[in-house]
Every structure is written in C-alpha cells, then in structure tokens.
PDB file of C-alpha atoms in Angstrom:
ATOM      1  CA  MET A   1     185.801  19.390 110.120  1.00 51.00           C
ATOM      2  CA  SER A   2     187.950  16.292 109.977  1.00 51.00           C
ATOM      3  CA  ILE A   3     190.263  15.260 107.057  1.00 48.00           C
ATOM      4  CA  GLU A   4     187.802  12.117 106.596  1.00 52.00           C
ATOM      5  CA  GLU A   5     184.836  14.358 106.551  1.00 55.00           C
ATOM      6  CA  GLY A   6     186.417  16.441 104.103  1.00 52.00           C
ATOM      7  CA  ARG A   7     187.279  13.695 101.692  1.00 50.00           C
ATOM      8  CA  SER A   8     183.901  12.465 101.792  1.00 55.00           C
ATOM      9  CA  ALA A   9     182.789  15.939 100.567  1.00 67.00           C
ATOM     10  CA  GLU A  10     184.947  15.848  97.570  1.00 78.00           C
ATOM     11  CA  THR A  11     183.462  15.674  94.039  1.00 80.00           C
ATOM     12  CA  VAL A  12     185.501  14.084  91.342  1.00 81.00           C
ATOM     13  CA  LEU A  13     185.100  16.027  88.097  1.00 84.00           C
ATOM     14  CA  HIS A  14     185.521  15.111  84.612  1.00 83.00           C
ATOM     15  CA  VAL A  15     188.311  16.649  82.812  1.00 88.00           C
ATOM     16  CA  ASN A  16     189.360  17.038  79.177  1.00 87.00           C
ATOM     17  CA  THR A  17     192.818  18.065  78.233  1.00 92.00           C
ATOM     18  CA  ILE A  18     193.721  18.950  74.606  1.00 92.00           C
ATOM     19  CA  LEU A  19     197.305  19.802  73.177  1.00 94.00           C
ATOM     20  CA  LEU A  20     196.809  22.151  70.232  1.00 92.00           C
ATOM     21  CA  ALA A  21     199.428  22.914  67.823  1.00 91.00           C
ATOM     22  CA  SER A  22     199.591  23.875  64.168  1.00 89.00           C
ATOM     23  CA  ARG A  23     198.254  21.181  61.916  1.00 89.00           C
ATOM     24  CA  ARG A  24     201.832  20.740  60.316  1.00 92.00           C
ATOM     25  CA  ALA A  25     203.540  20.715  63.471  1.00 92.00           C
ATOM     26  CA  LEU A  26     201.175  18.161  65.166  1.00 92.00           C
ATOM     27  CA  ASP A  27     201.040  15.691  62.134  1.00 91.00           C
ATOM     28  CA  ASN A  28     204.934  15.584  62.080  1.00 93.00           C
ATOM     29  CA  ALA A  29     205.177  14.953  65.818  1.00 94.00           C
ATOM     30  CA  LEU A  30     202.420  12.176  65.468  1.00 94.00           C
ATOM     31  CA  GLU A  31     204.051  10.580  62.706  1.00 93.00           C
ATOM     32  CA  ASP A  32     207.650  10.670  63.976  1.00 93.00           C
ATOM     33  CA  LEU A  33     206.363   9.098  67.306  1.00 95.00           C
ATOM     34  CA  GLY A  34     204.563   6.275  65.491  1.00 94.00           C
ATOM     35  CA  PHE A  35     201.000   7.346  66.430  1.00 92.00           C
ATOM     36  CA  PRO A  36     198.436   5.800  63.842  1.00 87.00           C
ATOM     37  CA  GLN A  37     196.629   8.091  61.491  1.00 79.00           C
ATOM     38  CA  ASP A  38     193.150   6.898  62.572  1.00 76.00           C
ATOM     39  CA  ASP A  39     194.172   7.563  66.371  1.00 83.00           C
ATOM     40  CA  ASP A  40     190.698   8.461  67.934  1.00 80.00           C
ATOM     41  CA  ARG A  41     192.361  11.163  70.396  1.00 86.00           C
ATOM     42  CA  ILE A  42     193.028  13.469  67.575  1.00 87.00           C
ATOM     43  CA  ILE A  43     190.228  15.840  67.180  1.00 84.00           C
ATOM     44  CA  GLU A  44     189.307  19.181  65.784  1.00 79.00           C
ATOM     45  CA  VAL A  45     189.026  22.401  67.757  1.00 78.00           C
ATOM     46  CA  GLU A  46     188.049  25.598  66.129  1.00 75.00           C
ATOM     47  CA  GLY A  47     189.438  24.518  62.883  1.00 71.00           C
ATOM     48  CA  LYS A  48     192.939  23.364  64.439  1.00 78.00           C
ATOM     49  CA  LEU A  49     194.049  19.774  65.055  1.00 82.00           C
ATOM     50  CA  GLY A  50     194.429  18.662  68.791  1.00 90.00           C
ATOM     51  CA  PHE A  51     195.421  15.566  70.795  1.00 92.00           C
ATOM     52  CA  LEU A  52     192.939  14.832  73.417  1.00 89.00           C
ATOM     53  CA  THR A  53     193.295  12.965  76.714  1.00 88.00           C
ATOM     54  CA  CYS A  54     190.623  12.833  79.590  1.00 84.00           C
ATOM     55  CA  SER A  55     190.375  11.701  82.999  1.00 81.00           C
ATOM     56  CA  HIS A  56     188.762   8.178  81.762  1.00 75.00           C
ATOM     57  CA  ASP A  57     192.248   7.437  80.071  1.00 79.00           C
ATOM     58  CA  ASP A  58     194.747   5.295  82.186  1.00 79.00           C
ATOM     59  CA  ASP A  59     197.651   7.903  81.996  1.00 82.00           C
ATOM     60  CA  CYS A  60     198.968  10.997  80.127  1.00 87.00           C
ATOM     61  CA  ASP A  61     202.084   9.469  78.826  1.00 92.00           C
ATOM     62  CA  ASP A  62     201.476   9.932  75.122  1.00 93.00           C
ATOM     63  CA  LEU A  63     200.439  13.704  75.778  1.00 94.00           C
ATOM     64  CA  PHE A  64     203.675  14.396  77.389  1.00 94.00           C
ATOM     65  CA  ALA A  65     205.550  12.486  74.662  1.00 95.00           C
ATOM     66  CA  LEU A  66     203.947  14.940  72.079  1.00 95.00           C
ATOM     67  CA  ILE A  67     204.770  18.006  74.198  1.00 94.00           C
ATOM     68  CA  ALA A  68     208.437  16.852  74.532  1.00 95.00           C
ATOM     69  CA  GLU A  69     208.502  16.306  70.784  1.00 95.00           C
ATOM     70  CA  LEU A  70     207.108  19.608  69.824  1.00 94.00           C
ATOM     71  CA  ALA A  71     209.354  21.339  72.275  1.00 92.00           C
ATOM     72  CA  SER A  72     212.335  19.686  71.117  1.00 94.00           C
ATOM     73  CA  ARG A  73     211.505  20.908  67.661  1.00 92.00           C
ATOM     74  CA  GLY A  74     210.901  24.577  68.914  1.00 92.00           C
ATOM     75  CA  GLU A  75     207.303  24.342  67.860  1.00 91.00           C
ATOM     76  CA  THR A  76     204.538  26.470  69.570  1.00 89.00           C
ATOM     77  CA  TRP A  77     201.936  24.580  71.447  1.00 91.00           C
ATOM     78  CA  GLU A  78     198.914  25.382  73.848  1.00 92.00           C
ATOM     79  CA  LEU A  79     197.283  23.304  76.481  1.00 94.00           C
ATOM     80  CA  ARG A  80     193.452  23.584  77.113  1.00 93.00           C
ATOM     81  CA  PHE A  81     191.434  21.977  79.988  1.00 93.00           C
ATOM     82  CA  ARG A  82     187.864  21.655  80.276  1.00 90.00           C
ATOM     83  CA  ILE A  83     186.553  20.603  83.802  1.00 89.00           C
ATOM     84  CA  ASP A  84     182.794  19.777  83.583  1.00 85.00           C
ATOM     85  CA  THR A  85     181.309  21.172  86.880  1.00 86.00           C
ATOM     86  CA  SER A  86     177.697  20.577  85.866  1.00 81.00           C
ATOM     87  CA  GLU A  87     175.506  19.473  82.914  1.00 76.00           C
ATOM     88  CA  THR A  88     175.377  22.967  81.840  1.00 79.00           C
ATOM     89  CA  ARG A  89     178.812  24.766  83.178  1.00 86.00           C
ATOM     90  CA  ALA A  90     182.483  24.051  82.951  1.00 87.00           C
ATOM     91  CA  ILE A  91     185.869  25.581  83.789  1.00 91.00           C
ATOM     92  CA  PHE A  92     187.744  26.482  80.662  1.00 92.00           C
ATOM     93  CA  GLN A  93     191.552  26.824  81.311  1.00 93.00           C
ATOM     94  CA  THR A  94     194.171  27.722  78.881  1.00 92.00           C
ATOM     95  CA  LEU A  95     198.165  27.440  79.254  1.00 90.00           C
ATOM     96  CA  SER A  96     200.175  28.629  76.405  1.00 86.00           C
ATOM     97  CA  ARG A  97     203.624  30.029  75.711  1.00 77.00           C
ATOM     98  CA  HIS A  98     204.166  33.913  75.885  1.00 78.00           C
ATOM     99  CA  LYS A  99     200.680  34.176  77.645  1.00 84.00           C
ATOM    100  CA  SER A 100     199.388  34.405  81.259  1.00 88.00           C
ATOM    101  CA  VAL A 101     197.617  31.132  82.328  1.00 90.00           C
ATOM    102  CA  SER A 102     193.879  31.800  82.323  1.00 89.00           C
ATOM    103  CA  ALA A 103     190.517  30.221  83.453  1.00 91.00           C
ATOM    104  CA  VAL A 104     186.710  31.098  82.881  1.00 91.00           C
ATOM    105  CA  ASP A 105     183.825  29.586  84.580  1.00 90.00           C
ATOM    106  CA  ALA A 106     181.114  29.617  81.890  1.00 89.00           C
ATOM    107  CA  GLU A 107     178.097  27.770  80.349  1.00 86.00           C
ATOM    108  CA  ILE A 108     178.987  25.007  78.113  1.00 78.00           C
ATOM    109  CA  PRO A 109     178.372  26.279  74.486  1.00 70.00           C
ATOM    110  CA  PRO A 110     174.959  25.054  72.953  1.00 62.00           C
ATOM    111  CA  GLU A 111     176.754  23.113  70.023  1.00 51.00           C
ATOM    112  CA  ALA A 112     178.578  20.924  72.728  1.00 42.00           C
ATOM    113  CA  ASP A 113     175.200  19.714  74.051  1.00 43.00           C
ATOM    114  CA  GLU A 114     173.118  18.943  70.910  1.00 48.00           C
ATOM    115  CA  ALA A 115     172.095  15.486  72.113  1.00 44.00           C
ATOM    116  CA  GLN A 116     169.513  17.014  74.489  1.00 45.00           C
ATOM    117  CA  GLY A 117     166.041  16.768  72.615  1.00 45.00           C
ATOM    118  CA  SER A 118     167.570  15.516  69.516  1.00 55.00           C
ATOM    119  CA  GLY A 119     165.392  12.248  69.367  1.00 67.00           C
ATOM    120  CA  PRO A 120     166.386   8.830  70.104  1.00 81.00           C
ATOM    121  CA  VAL A 121     169.792   8.187  71.927  1.00 88.00           C
ATOM    122  CA  HIS A 122     171.152   4.650  70.764  1.00 91.00           C
ATOM    123  CA  ASP A 123     172.871   3.135  73.654  1.00 92.00           C
ATOM    124  CA  LEU A 124     175.989   1.206  72.946  1.00 89.00           C
ATOM    125  CA  ALA A 125     175.311  -1.097  76.101  1.00 89.00           C
ATOM    126  CA  THR A 126     172.594  -2.874  74.056  1.00 91.00           C
ATOM    127  CA  PRO A 127     172.645  -4.845  70.770  1.00 91.00           C
ATOM    128  CA  GLU A 128     169.814  -3.037  69.670  1.00 92.00           C
ATOM    129  CA  GLY A 129     171.382   0.286  70.180  1.00 90.00           C
ATOM    130  CA  VAL A 130     174.469  -0.611  68.374  1.00 89.00           C
ATOM    131  CA  THR A 131     172.273  -1.822  65.349  1.00 91.00           C
ATOM    132  CA  ALA A 132     170.421   1.374  65.615  1.00 90.00           C
ATOM    133  CA  MET A 133     173.423   3.576  65.319  1.00 89.00           C
ATOM    134  CA  LYS A 134     174.910   1.476  62.369  1.00 89.00           C
ATOM    135  CA  ARG A 135     171.441   1.964  60.722  1.00 89.00           C
ATOM    136  CA  ALA A 136     171.587   5.692  61.436  1.00 86.00           C
ATOM    137  CA  LEU A 137     175.090   6.292  60.433  1.00 87.00           C
ATOM    138  CA  GLY A 138     175.341   3.758  57.388  1.00 83.00           C
ATOM    139  CA  ARG A 139     175.081   6.129  54.638  1.00 82.00           C
ATOM    140  CA  VAL A 140     176.650   9.080  56.152  1.00 83.00           C
ATOM    141  CA  LYS A 141     179.891  10.512  54.453  1.00 83.00           C
ATOM    142  CA  PRO A 142     182.743  10.986  57.073  1.00 77.00           C
ATOM    143  CA  GLU A 143     183.907  14.187  55.566  1.00 78.00           C
ATOM    144  CA  ALA A 144     180.478  15.750  55.662  1.00 82.00           C
ATOM    145  CA  VAL A 145     179.877  15.368  59.585  1.00 85.00           C
ATOM    146  CA  PHE A 146     181.710  15.739  62.639  1.00 85.00           C
ATOM    147  CA  ALA A 147     181.113  14.055  66.176  1.00 86.00           C
ATOM    148  CA  SER A 148     180.972  15.905  69.375  1.00 84.00           C
ATOM    149  CA  ILE A 149     181.338  13.737  72.553  1.00 82.00           C
ATOM    150  CA  ARG A 150     181.269  14.610  76.080  1.00 80.00           C
ATOM    151  CA  THR A 151     180.965  12.869  79.659  1.00 76.00           C
ATOM    152  CA  GLN A 152     177.750  13.695  81.364  1.00 73.00           C
ATOM    153  CA  PRO A 153     177.744  14.085  85.286  1.00 67.00           C
ATOM    154  CA  SER A 154     176.443  10.591  85.776  1.00 70.00           C
ATOM    155  CA  GLY A 155     179.700   9.213  84.333  1.00 73.00           C
ATOM    156  CA  ARG A 156     178.459   8.066  80.898  1.00 82.00           C
ATOM    157  CA  ALA A 157     179.570   9.654  77.785  1.00 84.00           C
ATOM    158  CA  THR A 158     177.191  10.919  75.196  1.00 86.00           C
ATOM    159  CA  GLY A 159     178.184  11.497  71.292  1.00 87.00           C
ATOM    160  CA  VAL A 160     176.328  13.556  68.835  1.00 89.00           C
ATOM    161  CA  ILE A 161     176.980  13.175  65.166  1.00 89.00           C
ATOM    162  CA  VAL A 162     176.179  16.496  63.389  1.00 86.00           C
ATOM    163  CA  GLU A 163     176.006  17.479  59.820  1.00 85.00           C
ATOM    164  CA  ARG A 164     178.633  20.192  59.070  1.00 80.00           C
ATOM    165  CA  THR A 165     176.758  22.555  56.617  1.00 82.00           C
ATOM    166  CA  THR A 166     173.178  22.391  58.419  1.00 83.00           C
ATOM    167  CA  LYS A 167     174.405  21.503  61.960  1.00 79.00           C
ATOM    168  CA  ARG A 168     171.719  19.181  62.100  1.00 83.00           C
ATOM    169  CA  THR A 169     171.895  16.290  64.276  1.00 86.00           C
ATOM    170  CA  LEU A 170     171.948  12.893  62.513  1.00 86.00           C
ATOM    171  CA  ALA A 171     172.322  10.530  65.553  1.00 88.00           C
ATOM    172  CA  ALA A 172     173.089  10.745  69.187  1.00 90.00           C
ATOM    173  CA  VAL A 173     174.580   7.702  71.168  1.00 91.00           C
ATOM    174  CA  THR A 174     175.750   6.819  74.711  1.00 90.00           C
ATOM    175  CA  GLY A 175     178.360   4.542  76.048  1.00 89.00           C
ATOM    176  CA  GLU A 176     180.412   4.016  79.148  1.00 87.00           C
ATOM    177  CA  THR A 177     183.387   6.056  78.076  1.00 83.00           C
ATOM    178  CA  GLU A 178     184.436   8.665  75.590  1.00 82.00           C
ATOM    179  CA  HIS A 179     186.971   6.150  74.151  1.00 81.00           C
ATOM    180  CA  GLU A 180     184.107   3.552  73.592  1.00 85.00           C
ATOM    181  CA  LEU A 181     182.212   6.126  71.735  1.00 86.00           C
ATOM    182  CA  ARG A 182     185.059   7.340  69.681  1.00 86.00           C
ATOM    183  CA  SER A 183     186.032   3.659  68.726  1.00 85.00           C
ATOM    184  CA  ALA A 184     182.482   2.699  67.867  1.00 88.00           C
ATOM    185  CA  ILE A 185     181.701   5.868  65.712  1.00 88.00           C
ATOM    186  CA  ARG A 186     185.152   5.464  63.846  1.00 85.00           C
ATOM    187  CA  GLU A 187     184.364   1.764  63.138  1.00 86.00           C
ATOM    188  CA  ILE A 188     181.661   2.890  60.999  1.00 86.00           C
ATOM    189  CA  LEU A 189     182.880   6.460  59.863  1.00 85.00           C
ATOM    190  CA  PRO A 190     186.754   5.576  59.699  1.00 81.00           C
ATOM    191  CA  ASN A 191     187.920   9.247  58.864  1.00 77.00           C
ATOM    192  CA  VAL A 192     185.415  11.185  61.036  1.00 82.00           C
ATOM    193  CA  MET A 193     186.834  14.287  62.744  1.00 80.00           C
ATOM    194  CA  PHE A 194     185.818  14.618  66.364  1.00 81.00           C
ATOM    195  CA  SER A 195     185.157  17.910  67.992  1.00 77.00           C
ATOM    196  CA  LEU A 196     184.785  19.053  71.622  1.00 75.00           C
ATOM    197  CA  ALA A 197     183.829  22.684  72.868  1.00 74.00           C
ATOM    198  CA  MET A 198     187.284  23.855  74.719  1.00 75.00           C
ATOM    199  CA  ALA A 199     186.500  27.399  75.218  1.00 75.00           C
ATOM    200  CA  PRO A 200     183.348  29.496  76.228  1.00 70.00           C
TER     201      PRO A 200
END
C-alpha cells in the first residue's frame, strides 16, 4: 500500500479531553488565569469539576495554561481522553500522576446517549428548532438539571438536558459543534452544569 492509499484509508475520530482536579484547585487556577465563571468548557465529571477541550476547538492553549498553573502550585491533576470510535463505542484513556497510563475500549455508558428515542430533537440550524428548545427549557431550573453533550460520527453534536433526580430527558438538541450547543443551552440556563461520560 502506498502512502497516498494509506492516507485515504485514515479515519478522523472525535476526541474529548478533560483536565480534572479538585474543585478548590481548579476554581483557584481558573480565577487566577482570568477565566469567566460561566465558561462553557467547565463541566462536571463524576461529581468533580473538569475543563473540557475537544477536536472541534481551535487549539489546546487554555488547557495547557491550566495544567501549567496547577503544576506550579503543586496540585494533583488528571487528564482523561474519550475517543469516539463509533456511535456506541469509545476508547477511554487516563493519564495521571503516580499511576500508569491506561486505556479501555468499551461501550459508551447509556446515560451518555440518552438522546436516542427521547422524542423530538430540536435542530439549532433552524429558527423553529431554536424556538422549540427555548420553549422546552423556558421554565427549567438550572440547578435541577444537567446537560450531556457529544459529537456523533456524522460530525454533528447532540445534547440532552436531563433532570437530576429522575434522570428524565427534558429536551434533546442538535447543532454543528459542541461549543455551539453549550453556548445555546447556557443562554437559556446560565448556570447549568455540563456532563460527559469519560469512563466506561
């Protein structure tokens, strides 16, 4: 096989990378570096705070700045990667201090894919979709829900807004990128916490 043939056989995969640290450490680093409190890249993972970047973002400069800040303070931090290999599977990789690097190829946890079969999906590419999403989320209390967002193999992002106590899906939306979805949801629910399954 020639190099050109090999290149044509390559598949570009969507990658999420999350920097995890203690809530105190990450809050302090974000504040000292001047990040806004409502930055849509700050998400919740297993009850902890994390800083998210993905392959849709232009660069990883903010992630590296946070790692450098945490390291200069002597804080412990961890990097988690999620590489979506299909609609139902992903490679979950972890890199943290005092542990060996690890990776698992596993099914995506069900809670990360709740948009399937949950009723109408509001498309932010249309005015009707935006209006329907605003109507669906208009009376929702941000602290009572969380939003789970992922990119489909087609390249479009989907988001699901879920009630914390019942795990009931309140709305499902789709857009061009994860950043677009996070911004649109935050416009309606300013303090909503985003979540992403980063472990099998």
